[in-house]
mmCIF file with all atom_site columns, C-alpha atoms in Angstrom:
data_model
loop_
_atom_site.group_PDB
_atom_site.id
_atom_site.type_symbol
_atom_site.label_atom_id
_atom_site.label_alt_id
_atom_site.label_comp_id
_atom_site.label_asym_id
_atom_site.label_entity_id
_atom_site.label_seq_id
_atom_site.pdbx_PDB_ins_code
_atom_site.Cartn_x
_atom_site.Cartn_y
_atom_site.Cartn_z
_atom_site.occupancy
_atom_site.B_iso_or_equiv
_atom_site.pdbx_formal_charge
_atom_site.auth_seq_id
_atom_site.auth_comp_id
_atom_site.auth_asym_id
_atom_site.auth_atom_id
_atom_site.pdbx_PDB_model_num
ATOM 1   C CA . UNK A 1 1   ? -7.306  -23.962 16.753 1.00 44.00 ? 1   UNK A CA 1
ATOM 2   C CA . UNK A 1 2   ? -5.957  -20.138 17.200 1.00 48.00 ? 2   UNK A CA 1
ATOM 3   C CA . UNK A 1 3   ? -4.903  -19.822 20.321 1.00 46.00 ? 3   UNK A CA 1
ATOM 4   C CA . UNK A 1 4   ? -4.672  -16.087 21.652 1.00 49.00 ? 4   UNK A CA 1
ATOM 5   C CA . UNK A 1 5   ? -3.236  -14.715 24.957 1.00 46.00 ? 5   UNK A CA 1
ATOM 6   C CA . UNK A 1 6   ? -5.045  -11.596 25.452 1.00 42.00 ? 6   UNK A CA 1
ATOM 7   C CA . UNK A 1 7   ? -4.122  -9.494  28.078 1.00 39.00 ? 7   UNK A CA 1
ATOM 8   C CA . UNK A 1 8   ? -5.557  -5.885  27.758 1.00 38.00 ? 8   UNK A CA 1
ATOM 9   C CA . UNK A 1 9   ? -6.935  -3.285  29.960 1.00 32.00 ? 9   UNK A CA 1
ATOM 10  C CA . UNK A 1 10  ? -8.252  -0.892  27.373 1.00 35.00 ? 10  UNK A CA 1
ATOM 11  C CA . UNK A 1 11  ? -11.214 -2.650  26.688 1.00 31.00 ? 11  UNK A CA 1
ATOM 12  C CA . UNK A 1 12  ? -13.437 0.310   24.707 1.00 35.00 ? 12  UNK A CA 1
ATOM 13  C CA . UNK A 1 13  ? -15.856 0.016   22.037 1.00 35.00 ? 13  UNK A CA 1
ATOM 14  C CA . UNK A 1 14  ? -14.082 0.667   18.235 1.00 36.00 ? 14  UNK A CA 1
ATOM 15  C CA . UNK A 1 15  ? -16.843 1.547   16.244 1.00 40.00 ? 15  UNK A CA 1
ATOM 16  C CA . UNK A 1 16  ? -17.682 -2.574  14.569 1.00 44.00 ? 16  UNK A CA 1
ATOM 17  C CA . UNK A 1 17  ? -19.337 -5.287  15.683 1.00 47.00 ? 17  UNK A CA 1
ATOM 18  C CA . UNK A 1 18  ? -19.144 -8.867  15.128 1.00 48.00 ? 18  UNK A CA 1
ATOM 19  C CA . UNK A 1 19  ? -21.266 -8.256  11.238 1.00 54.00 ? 19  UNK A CA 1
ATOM 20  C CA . UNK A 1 20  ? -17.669 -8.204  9.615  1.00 55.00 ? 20  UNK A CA 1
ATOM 21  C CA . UNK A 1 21  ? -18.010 -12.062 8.769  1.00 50.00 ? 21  UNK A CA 1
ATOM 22  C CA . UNK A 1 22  ? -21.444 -11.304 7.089  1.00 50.00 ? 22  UNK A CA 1
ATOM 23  C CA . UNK A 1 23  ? -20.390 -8.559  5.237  1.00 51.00 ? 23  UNK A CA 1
ATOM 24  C CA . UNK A 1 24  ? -17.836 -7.911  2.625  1.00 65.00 ? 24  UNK A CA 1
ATOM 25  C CA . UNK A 1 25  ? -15.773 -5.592  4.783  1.00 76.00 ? 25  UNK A CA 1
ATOM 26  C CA . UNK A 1 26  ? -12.150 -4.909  4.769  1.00 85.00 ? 26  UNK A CA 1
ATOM 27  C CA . UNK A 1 27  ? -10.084 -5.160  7.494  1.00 84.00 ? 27  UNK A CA 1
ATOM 28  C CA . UNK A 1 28  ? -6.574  -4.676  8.433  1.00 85.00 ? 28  UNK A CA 1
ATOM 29  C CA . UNK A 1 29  ? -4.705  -4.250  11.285 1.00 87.00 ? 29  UNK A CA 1
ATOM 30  C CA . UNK A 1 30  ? -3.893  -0.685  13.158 1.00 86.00 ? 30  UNK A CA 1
ATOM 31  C CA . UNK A 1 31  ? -0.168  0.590   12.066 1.00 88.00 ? 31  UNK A CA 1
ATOM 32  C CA . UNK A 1 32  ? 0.596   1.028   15.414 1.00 89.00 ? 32  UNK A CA 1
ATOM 33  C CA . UNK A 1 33  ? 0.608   -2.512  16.424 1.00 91.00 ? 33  UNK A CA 1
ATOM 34  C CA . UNK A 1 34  ? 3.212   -4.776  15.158 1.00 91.00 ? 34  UNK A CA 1
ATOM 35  C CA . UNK A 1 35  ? 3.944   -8.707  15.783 1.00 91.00 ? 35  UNK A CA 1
ATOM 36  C CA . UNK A 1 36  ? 7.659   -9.903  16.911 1.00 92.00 ? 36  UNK A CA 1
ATOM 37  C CA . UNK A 1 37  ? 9.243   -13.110 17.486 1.00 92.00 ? 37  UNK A CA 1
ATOM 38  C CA . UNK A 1 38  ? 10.794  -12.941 20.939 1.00 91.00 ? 38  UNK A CA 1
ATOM 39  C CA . UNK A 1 39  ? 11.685  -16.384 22.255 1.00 91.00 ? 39  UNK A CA 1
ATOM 40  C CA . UNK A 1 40  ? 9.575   -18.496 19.955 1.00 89.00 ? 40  UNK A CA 1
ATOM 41  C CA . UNK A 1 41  ? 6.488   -16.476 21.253 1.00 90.00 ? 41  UNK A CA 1
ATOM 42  C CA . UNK A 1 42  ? 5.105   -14.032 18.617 1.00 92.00 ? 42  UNK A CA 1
ATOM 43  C CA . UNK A 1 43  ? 4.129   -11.004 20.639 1.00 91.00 ? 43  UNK A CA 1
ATOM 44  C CA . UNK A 1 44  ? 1.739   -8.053  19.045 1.00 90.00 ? 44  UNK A CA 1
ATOM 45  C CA . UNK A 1 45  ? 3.456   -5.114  20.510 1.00 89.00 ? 45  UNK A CA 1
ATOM 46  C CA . UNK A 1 46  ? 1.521   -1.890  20.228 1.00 89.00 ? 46  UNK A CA 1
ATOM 47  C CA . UNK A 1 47  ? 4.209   1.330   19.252 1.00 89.00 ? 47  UNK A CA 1
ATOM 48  C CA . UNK A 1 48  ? 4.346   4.609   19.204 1.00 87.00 ? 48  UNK A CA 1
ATOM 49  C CA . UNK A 1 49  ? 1.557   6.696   21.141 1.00 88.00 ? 49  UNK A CA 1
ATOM 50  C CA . UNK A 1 50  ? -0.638  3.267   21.296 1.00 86.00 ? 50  UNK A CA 1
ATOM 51  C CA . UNK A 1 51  ? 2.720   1.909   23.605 1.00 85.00 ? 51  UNK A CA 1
ATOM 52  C CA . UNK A 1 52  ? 0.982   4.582   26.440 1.00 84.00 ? 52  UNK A CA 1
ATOM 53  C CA . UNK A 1 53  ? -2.431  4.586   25.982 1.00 83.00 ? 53  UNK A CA 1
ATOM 54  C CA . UNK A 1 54  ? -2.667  0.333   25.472 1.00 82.00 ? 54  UNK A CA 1
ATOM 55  C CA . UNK A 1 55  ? -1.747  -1.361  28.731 1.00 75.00 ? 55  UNK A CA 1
ATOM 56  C CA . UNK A 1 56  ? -1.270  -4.937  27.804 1.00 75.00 ? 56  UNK A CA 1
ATOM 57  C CA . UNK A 1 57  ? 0.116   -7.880  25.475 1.00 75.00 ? 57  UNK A CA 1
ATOM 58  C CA . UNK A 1 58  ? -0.987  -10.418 23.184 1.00 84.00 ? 58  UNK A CA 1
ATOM 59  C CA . UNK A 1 59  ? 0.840   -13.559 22.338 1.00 88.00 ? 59  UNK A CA 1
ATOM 60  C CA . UNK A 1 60  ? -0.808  -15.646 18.989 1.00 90.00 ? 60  UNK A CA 1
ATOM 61  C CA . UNK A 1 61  ? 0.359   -19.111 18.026 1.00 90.00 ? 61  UNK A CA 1
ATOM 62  C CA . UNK A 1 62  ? 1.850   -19.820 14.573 1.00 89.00 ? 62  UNK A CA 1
ATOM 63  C CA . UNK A 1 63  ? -1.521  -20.219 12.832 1.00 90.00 ? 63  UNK A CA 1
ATOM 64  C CA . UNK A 1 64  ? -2.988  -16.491 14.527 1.00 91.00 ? 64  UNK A CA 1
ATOM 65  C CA . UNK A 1 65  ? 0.379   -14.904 13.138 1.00 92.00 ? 65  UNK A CA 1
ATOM 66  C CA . UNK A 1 66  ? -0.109  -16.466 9.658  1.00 93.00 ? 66  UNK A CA 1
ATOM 67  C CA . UNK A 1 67  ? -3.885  -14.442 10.204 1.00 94.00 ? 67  UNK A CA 1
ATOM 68  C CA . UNK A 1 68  ? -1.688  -11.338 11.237 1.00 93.00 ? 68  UNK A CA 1
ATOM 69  C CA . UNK A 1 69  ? 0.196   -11.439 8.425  1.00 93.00 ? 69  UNK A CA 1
ATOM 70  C CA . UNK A 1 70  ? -2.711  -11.805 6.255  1.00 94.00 ? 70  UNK A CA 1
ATOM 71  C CA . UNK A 1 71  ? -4.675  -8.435  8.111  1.00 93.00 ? 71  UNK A CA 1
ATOM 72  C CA . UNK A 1 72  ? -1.422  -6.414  6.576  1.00 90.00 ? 72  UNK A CA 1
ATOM 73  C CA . UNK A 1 73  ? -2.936  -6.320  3.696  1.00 89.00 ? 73  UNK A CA 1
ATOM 74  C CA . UNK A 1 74  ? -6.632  -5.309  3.382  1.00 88.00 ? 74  UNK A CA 1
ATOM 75  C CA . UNK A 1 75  ? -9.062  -8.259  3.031  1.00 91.00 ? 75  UNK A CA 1
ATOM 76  C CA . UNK A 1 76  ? -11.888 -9.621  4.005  1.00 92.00 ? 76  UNK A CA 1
ATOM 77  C CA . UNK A 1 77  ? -13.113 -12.412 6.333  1.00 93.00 ? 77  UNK A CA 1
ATOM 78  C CA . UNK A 1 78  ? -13.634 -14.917 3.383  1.00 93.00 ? 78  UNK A CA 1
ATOM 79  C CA . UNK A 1 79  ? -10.043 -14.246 2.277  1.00 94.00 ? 79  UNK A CA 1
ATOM 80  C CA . UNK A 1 80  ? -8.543  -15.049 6.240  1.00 95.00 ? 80  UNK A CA 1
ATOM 81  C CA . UNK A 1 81  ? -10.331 -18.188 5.549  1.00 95.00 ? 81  UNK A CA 1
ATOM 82  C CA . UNK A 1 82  ? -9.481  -19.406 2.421  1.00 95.00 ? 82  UNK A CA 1
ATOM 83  C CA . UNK A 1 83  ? -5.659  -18.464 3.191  1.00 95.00 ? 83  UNK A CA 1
ATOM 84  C CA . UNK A 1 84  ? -6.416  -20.646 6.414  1.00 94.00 ? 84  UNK A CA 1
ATOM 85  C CA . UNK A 1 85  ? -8.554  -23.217 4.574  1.00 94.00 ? 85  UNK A CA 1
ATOM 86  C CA . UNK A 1 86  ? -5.794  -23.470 2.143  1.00 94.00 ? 86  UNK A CA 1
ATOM 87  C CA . UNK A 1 87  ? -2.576  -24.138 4.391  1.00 92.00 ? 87  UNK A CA 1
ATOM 88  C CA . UNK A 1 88  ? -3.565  -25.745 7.065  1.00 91.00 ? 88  UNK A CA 1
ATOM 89  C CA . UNK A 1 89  ? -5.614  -29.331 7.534  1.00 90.00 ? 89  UNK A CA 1
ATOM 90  C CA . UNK A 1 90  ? -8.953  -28.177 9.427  1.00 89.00 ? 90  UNK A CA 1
ATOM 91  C CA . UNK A 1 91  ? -12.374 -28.393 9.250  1.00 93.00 ? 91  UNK A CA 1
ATOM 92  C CA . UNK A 1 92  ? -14.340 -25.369 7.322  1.00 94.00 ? 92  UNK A CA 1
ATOM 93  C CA . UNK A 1 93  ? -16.492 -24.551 10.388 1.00 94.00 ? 93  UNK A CA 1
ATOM 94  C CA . UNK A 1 94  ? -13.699 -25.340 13.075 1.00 93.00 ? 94  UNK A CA 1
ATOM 95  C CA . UNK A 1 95  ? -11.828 -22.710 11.283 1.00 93.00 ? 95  UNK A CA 1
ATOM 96  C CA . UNK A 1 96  ? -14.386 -20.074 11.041 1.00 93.00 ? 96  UNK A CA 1
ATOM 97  C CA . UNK A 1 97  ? -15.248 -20.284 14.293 1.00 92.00 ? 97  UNK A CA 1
ATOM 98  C CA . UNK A 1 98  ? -11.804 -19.810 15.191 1.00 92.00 ? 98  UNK A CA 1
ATOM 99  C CA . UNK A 1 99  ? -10.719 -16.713 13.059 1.00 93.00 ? 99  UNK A CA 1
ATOM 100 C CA . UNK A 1 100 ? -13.975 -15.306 14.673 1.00 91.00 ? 100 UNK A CA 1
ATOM 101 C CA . UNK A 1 101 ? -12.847 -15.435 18.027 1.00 90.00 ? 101 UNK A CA 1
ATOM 102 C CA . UNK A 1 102 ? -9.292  -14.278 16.481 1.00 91.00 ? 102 UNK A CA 1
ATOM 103 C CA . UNK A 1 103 ? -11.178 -11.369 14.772 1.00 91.00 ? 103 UNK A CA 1
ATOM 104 C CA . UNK A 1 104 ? -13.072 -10.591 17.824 1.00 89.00 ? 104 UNK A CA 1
ATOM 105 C CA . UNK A 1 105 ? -10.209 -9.942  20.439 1.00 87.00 ? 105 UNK A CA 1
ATOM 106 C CA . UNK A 1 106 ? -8.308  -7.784  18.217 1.00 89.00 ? 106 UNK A CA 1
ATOM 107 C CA . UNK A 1 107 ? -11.578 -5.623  17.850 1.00 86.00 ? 107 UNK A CA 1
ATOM 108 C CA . UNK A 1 108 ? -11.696 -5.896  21.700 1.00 82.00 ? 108 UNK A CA 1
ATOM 109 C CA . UNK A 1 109 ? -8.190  -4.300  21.738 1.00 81.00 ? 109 UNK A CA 1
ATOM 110 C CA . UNK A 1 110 ? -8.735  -2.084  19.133 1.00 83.00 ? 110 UNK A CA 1
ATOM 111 C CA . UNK A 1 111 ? -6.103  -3.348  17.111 1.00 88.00 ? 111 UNK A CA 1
ATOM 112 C CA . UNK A 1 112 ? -8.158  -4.408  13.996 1.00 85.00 ? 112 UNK A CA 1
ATOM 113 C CA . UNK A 1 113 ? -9.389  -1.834  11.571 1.00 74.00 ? 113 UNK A CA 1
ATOM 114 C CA . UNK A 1 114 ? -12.658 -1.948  9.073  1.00 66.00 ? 114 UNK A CA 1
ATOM 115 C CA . UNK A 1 115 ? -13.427 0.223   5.914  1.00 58.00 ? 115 UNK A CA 1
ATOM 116 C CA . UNK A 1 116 ? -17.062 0.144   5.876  1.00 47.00 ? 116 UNK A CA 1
ATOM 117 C CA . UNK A 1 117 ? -16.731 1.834   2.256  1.00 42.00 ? 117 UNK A CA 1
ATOM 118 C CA . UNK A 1 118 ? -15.630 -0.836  0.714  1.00 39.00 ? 118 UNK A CA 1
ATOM 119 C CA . UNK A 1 119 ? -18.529 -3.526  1.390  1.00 39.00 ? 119 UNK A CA 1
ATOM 120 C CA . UNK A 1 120 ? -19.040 -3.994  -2.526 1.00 37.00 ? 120 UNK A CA 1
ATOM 121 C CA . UNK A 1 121 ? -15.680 -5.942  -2.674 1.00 35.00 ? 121 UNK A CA 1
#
């Protein structure tokens, strides 16, 4: 299970909805957000402008940074899962469900990114 902290008080629409799993869309991560280590958390830290304007933090457990690292790169939902399906032990669904909910709070904090010109990949 991906367990995400998500504290955030910029809560605004970003422009895509939950159809990124049904679609081949490519998604990646914001540049201004960036994930650190501090104290055996890992901590998405927004920088730069976002550091003013985003008024909260988000803590992800080992398997949500391995997704993090994956978003640095453009790819698409069927790629977090395979990477997922691929190193860890869990159930096909279990993990679906779970990069979902992943997906879906870094949308909420506008942190995740989508290319909707790229749907052919």
């Amino acid at each position: 299970m991906i367990c995400v902290s998500f504290v955030c008080h910029k809560m605004d629409e970003y422009g895509f909805g939950s159809d990124y799993r049904e679609k081949k869309n490519i998604m990646k991560i914001d540049r201004n957000f960036v994930l650190r280590e501090i104290a055996g958390e890992y901590i998405i830290i927004p920088t730069g402008k976002t550091a003013l304007e985003f008024n909260g933090l988000i803590t992800v457990n080992e398997i949500g940074m391995e997704l993090w690292k994956m978003l640095q790169n453009e790819v698409t939902f069927d790629d977090l899962l395979k990477g997922i399906m691929e190193e860890y032990d869990v159930d096909e669904e279990v993990a679906k469900e779970d990069i979902r909910d992943f997906l879906d709070k870094l949308i909420d904090g506008g942190i995740l990114t989508e290319d909707d010109s790229t749907e052919s990949r």
